[in-house]
Coordinates of C-alpha atoms in Angstrom, one line a residue:
Chain A
E1 CA -16.2 4.9 11.8
A2 CA -15.0 2.5 9.2
Q3 CA -11.4 1.8 9.9
V4 CA -8.5 -0.6 10.1
T5 CA -6.7 -0.6 13.5
Q6 CA -3.3 -2.0 14.4
N7 CA -1.7 -2.6 17.7
P8 CA 0.8 -1.8 19.0
R9 CA 1.7 1.3 17.0
Y10 CA 5.3 1.2 18.2
L11 CA 7.3 -1.7 19.5
I12 CA 10.9 -2.2 20.5
T13 CA 11.9 -5.8 21.1
V14 CA 15.0 -8.0 21.1
T15 CA 16.1 -10.7 18.8
G16 CA 14.2 -14.0 19.2
K17 CA 11.4 -12.8 21.4
K18 CA 8.1 -13.8 19.8
L19 CA 5.7 -11.0 19.0
T20 CA 2.2 -10.5 17.5
V21 CA 0.9 -7.4 15.8
T22 CA -2.8 -7.3 15.7
C23 CA -5.0 -6.0 12.9
S24 CA -8.7 -5.5 12.9
Q25 CA -11.2 -4.1 10.4
N26 CA -14.8 -3.2 10.9
M27 CA -15.9 -3.0 7.3
N28 CA -16.7 -6.7 6.8
H29 CA -14.0 -6.9 4.1
E30 CA -13.1 -10.3 2.7
Y31 CA -9.5 -9.5 1.8
M32 CA -6.8 -8.5 4.2
S33 CA -3.1 -8.1 3.7
W34 CA 0.2 -7.2 5.5
Y35 CA 2.9 -5.0 4.1
R36 CA 6.3 -3.8 5.2
Q37 CA 7.6 -0.4 4.2
D38 CA 11.3 0.2 4.0
P39 CA 13.1 3.4 2.7
G40 CA 13.7 3.2 -1.1
L41 CA 11.7 -0.1 -1.4
G42 CA 8.1 1.1 -1.1
L43 CA 5.6 -1.4 0.3
R44 CA 6.2 -5.1 -0.1
Q45 CA 3.5 -7.6 0.5
I46 CA 4.2 -10.2 3.3
Y47 CA 1.0 -12.2 3.4
Y48 CA -2.6 -11.8 2.3
S49 CA -5.9 -13.5 3.1
M50 CA -8.7 -13.9 0.6
N51 CA -11.2 -14.9 3.3
V52 CA -11.4 -16.7 6.7
E53 CA -9.0 -19.6 6.8
V54 CA -7.5 -18.8 3.4
T55 CA -4.1 -17.2 3.4
D56 CA -1.2 -17.1 1.0
K57 CA 2.4 -15.7 0.7
G58 CA 3.2 -12.4 -0.7
D59 CA 6.6 -11.4 -1.9
V60 CA 8.5 -11.4 1.4
P61 CA 6.9 -14.0 3.7
E62 CA 10.1 -15.4 5.3
G63 CA 10.1 -15.0 9.1
Y64 CA 6.4 -14.2 9.3
K65 CA 3.3 -16.1 10.0
V66 CA -0.4 -15.1 9.8
S67 CA -3.8 -16.6 10.6
R68 CA -7.3 -15.7 9.7
K69 CA -9.7 -17.3 12.1
E70 CA -12.3 -14.5 12.0
K71 CA -13.2 -12.2 9.2
R72 CA -12.3 -9.0 11.0
N73 CA -8.9 -10.0 12.4
F74 CA -5.6 -10.8 10.7
P75 CA -2.7 -10.9 13.1
L76 CA 1.0 -10.9 12.0
I77 CA 3.3 -13.2 14.0
L78 CA 7.0 -13.0 14.2
E79 CA 8.1 -16.2 15.9
S80 CA 11.8 -15.3 16.2
P81 CA 12.3 -11.7 15.2
S82 CA 15.6 -10.6 13.8
P83 CA 17.1 -7.1 13.2
N84 CA 16.4 -7.3 9.5
Q85 CA 12.7 -7.3 10.4
T86 CA 13.0 -3.8 11.7
S87 CA 10.5 -1.9 9.6
L88 CA 7.2 -0.1 9.4
Y89 CA 4.3 -2.5 9.0
F90 CA 0.9 -1.8 7.5
C91 CA -2.3 -3.9 7.5
A92 CA -4.8 -3.3 4.8
S93 CA -8.3 -4.6 3.9
S94 CA -10.4 -4.6 0.8
P95 CA -13.9 -5.6 -0.1
G96 CA -12.5 -8.3 -2.3
Q97 CA -9.6 -9.2 -4.6
G98 CA -9.2 -11.6 -7.4
R99 CA -12.7 -11.5 -8.8
S100 CA -12.8 -7.8 -8.0
S101 CA -9.2 -6.7 -7.8
Y102 CA -10.1 -3.2 -8.9
N103 CA -11.1 -2.5 -5.3
E104 CA -8.8 -0.2 -3.4
Q105 CA -7.3 -1.2 -0.1
F106 CA -7.9 0.6 3.2
F107 CA -4.8 0.9 5.3
G108 CA -4.2 0.9 9.0
P109 CA -2.0 3.6 10.7
G110 CA 1.1 1.4 10.8
T111 CA 3.2 -0.3 13.4
R112 CA 6.8 0.7 13.7
L113 CA 8.9 -2.2 14.9
T114 CA 12.5 -2.1 16.0
V115 CA 14.3 -5.4 16.7
L116 CA 17.5 -5.0 18.6
Chain B
A1 CA 4.6 -11.2 -13.3
Q2 CA 3.9 -7.6 -12.5
S3 CA 6.2 -4.7 -11.6
V4 CA 6.0 -1.0 -11.0
T5 CA 8.7 1.6 -11.6
Q6 CA 8.4 5.1 -10.2
L7 CA 10.9 7.5 -11.8
G8 CA 12.4 9.9 -9.3
S9 CA 12.5 9.2 -5.6
H10 CA 12.2 12.9 -4.9
V11 CA 10.4 15.6 -6.9
S12 CA 10.4 19.3 -5.9
V13 CA 8.1 21.9 -7.3
S14 CA 7.1 25.4 -6.5
E15 CA 3.7 26.2 -5.2
G16 CA 1.3 26.8 -8.1
A17 CA 3.5 24.8 -10.5
L18 CA 2.5 21.6 -12.4
V19 CA 3.0 18.3 -10.5
L20 CA 4.1 15.3 -12.6
L21 CA 4.9 12.0 -10.9
R22 CA 5.9 9.2 -13.2
C23 CA 4.8 5.6 -13.0
N24 CA 5.5 2.7 -15.5
Y25 CA 4.2 -0.7 -15.0
S26 CA 4.5 -4.2 -16.5
S27 CA 1.7 -6.7 -16.2
S28 CA 0.9 -10.0 -18.0
V29 CA -2.8 -9.4 -17.5
P30 CA -4.9 -6.3 -17.9
P31 CA -3.8 -4.2 -14.9
Y32 CA -5.7 -2.4 -12.3
L33 CA -3.6 0.6 -11.3
F34 CA -3.7 2.8 -8.3
W35 CA -2.1 5.9 -6.8
Y36 CA -1.9 6.2 -3.1
V37 CA -0.7 9.1 -1.0
Q38 CA 1.0 8.9 2.4
Y39 CA 1.2 11.9 4.7
P40 CA 3.8 11.9 7.4
N41 CA 3.1 9.4 10.2
Q42 CA 0.0 8.1 8.5
G43 CA -1.1 5.1 6.5
L44 CA -1.8 5.2 2.8
Q45 CA -5.0 6.6 1.3
L46 CA -6.3 6.2 -2.2
L47 CA -5.9 9.1 -4.6
L48 CA -7.3 7.5 -7.7
K49 CA -7.6 4.2 -9.5
Y50 CA -7.8 2.9 -13.1
T51 CA -10.1 0.0 -13.7
S52 CA -10.4 0.1 -17.5
A53 CA -13.6 2.2 -17.6
A54 CA -11.8 5.4 -18.8
T55 CA -8.2 6.1 -19.6
L56 CA -8.2 9.5 -17.9
V57 CA -8.9 9.1 -14.2
K58 CA -9.7 11.9 -11.8
G59 CA -9.0 11.6 -8.2
I60 CA -9.2 13.6 -5.0
N61 CA -7.5 16.9 -4.3
G62 CA -7.3 17.8 -8.0
F63 CA -5.1 15.0 -9.0
E64 CA -5.6 13.0 -12.2
A65 CA -3.8 10.2 -14.1
E66 CA -3.8 8.9 -17.6
F67 CA -3.5 5.3 -18.5
K68 CA -1.4 4.8 -21.7
K69 CA -1.3 1.2 -22.7
S70 CA 1.2 1.8 -25.5
E71 CA 3.6 3.4 -23.1
T72 CA 2.7 1.2 -20.1
S73 CA 2.5 4.3 -18.1
F74 CA 0.1 5.8 -15.5
H75 CA 1.6 9.2 -14.6
L76 CA 0.0 11.3 -11.9
T77 CA -0.5 15.1 -12.5
K78 CA -2.0 18.1 -10.8
P79 CA -2.1 21.5 -12.6
S80 CA -1.2 23.6 -9.6
A81 CA 0.7 22.4 -6.6
H82 CA -0.4 23.3 -3.1
M83 CA 1.7 23.2 0.1
S84 CA -0.6 20.6 1.4
D85 CA 0.4 18.2 -1.4
A86 CA 3.7 17.6 0.2
A87 CA 3.7 13.8 0.9
E88 CA 4.9 10.5 -0.5
Y89 CA 3.1 9.0 -3.4
F90 CA 2.9 5.4 -4.4
C91 CA 1.9 3.8 -7.6
A92 CA 0.5 0.2 -7.4
V93 CA -0.6 -2.5 -9.7
T94 CA -3.0 -5.3 -8.8
G95 CA -3.7 -8.5 -10.6
G96 CA -5.4 -11.4 -8.9
F97 CA -4.8 -11.3 -5.2
K98 CA -1.3 -9.7 -5.1
T99 CA -0.5 -6.0 -5.1
I100 CA 2.9 -4.6 -6.2
F101 CA 3.9 -1.1 -5.1
G102 CA 6.5 1.2 -6.6
A103 CA 9.3 2.5 -4.4
G104 CA 7.5 5.8 -3.9
T105 CA 8.1 9.4 -4.9
R106 CA 8.4 12.1 -2.2
L107 CA 6.9 15.4 -3.3
F108 CA 8.3 18.6 -1.9
V109 CA 6.5 21.9 -2.5
K110 CA 8.4 25.1 -2.2
A111 CA 6.7 28.4 -1.2

């Protein structure tokens, strides 16, 4: 089944404790992206990746890191989480952006993160 | 720069009534526009998209949207609401590698 998977689905942690949220897609998509969803703000793009080893900042990158060493995986890293990073996080993938930005994105099920 | 405005954070309709969810955008380049739906505790899934082929776009579950360049709008409609349409709906604009989402409109359907 074609899908985007995220782990963990739920996470409660404490301020300053490094964490990684994994994202994997099995559709051979070039483009992957991370979003956070907060009430009243919709989804805001954190980082995106156009292909392996190519990443760039979205609108809210502060406090986050990403890497794209393999096409299928795009982990989101919070080196020192703070309470204002409590949110619902979504990973998404797409066949391609830029030259084909008309392609829709396929979303994972979400990761609900609470930072105490 | 691109932006999306969804008018109305909550919309309530009766079952069988017309659904109208409003979306206005701004874009410095020809936009690609999308509507996504999010059911409770799920990720987003595509309803429909505008890619300049036709201004009236039909999507899944009986939804459609019309691209109006003069009004910079891409409103979502459905002639007759069903209880299963209750969800949150997001309008999004893509240009280049970035995607901008609206704040979302939660649709309530009354029996």
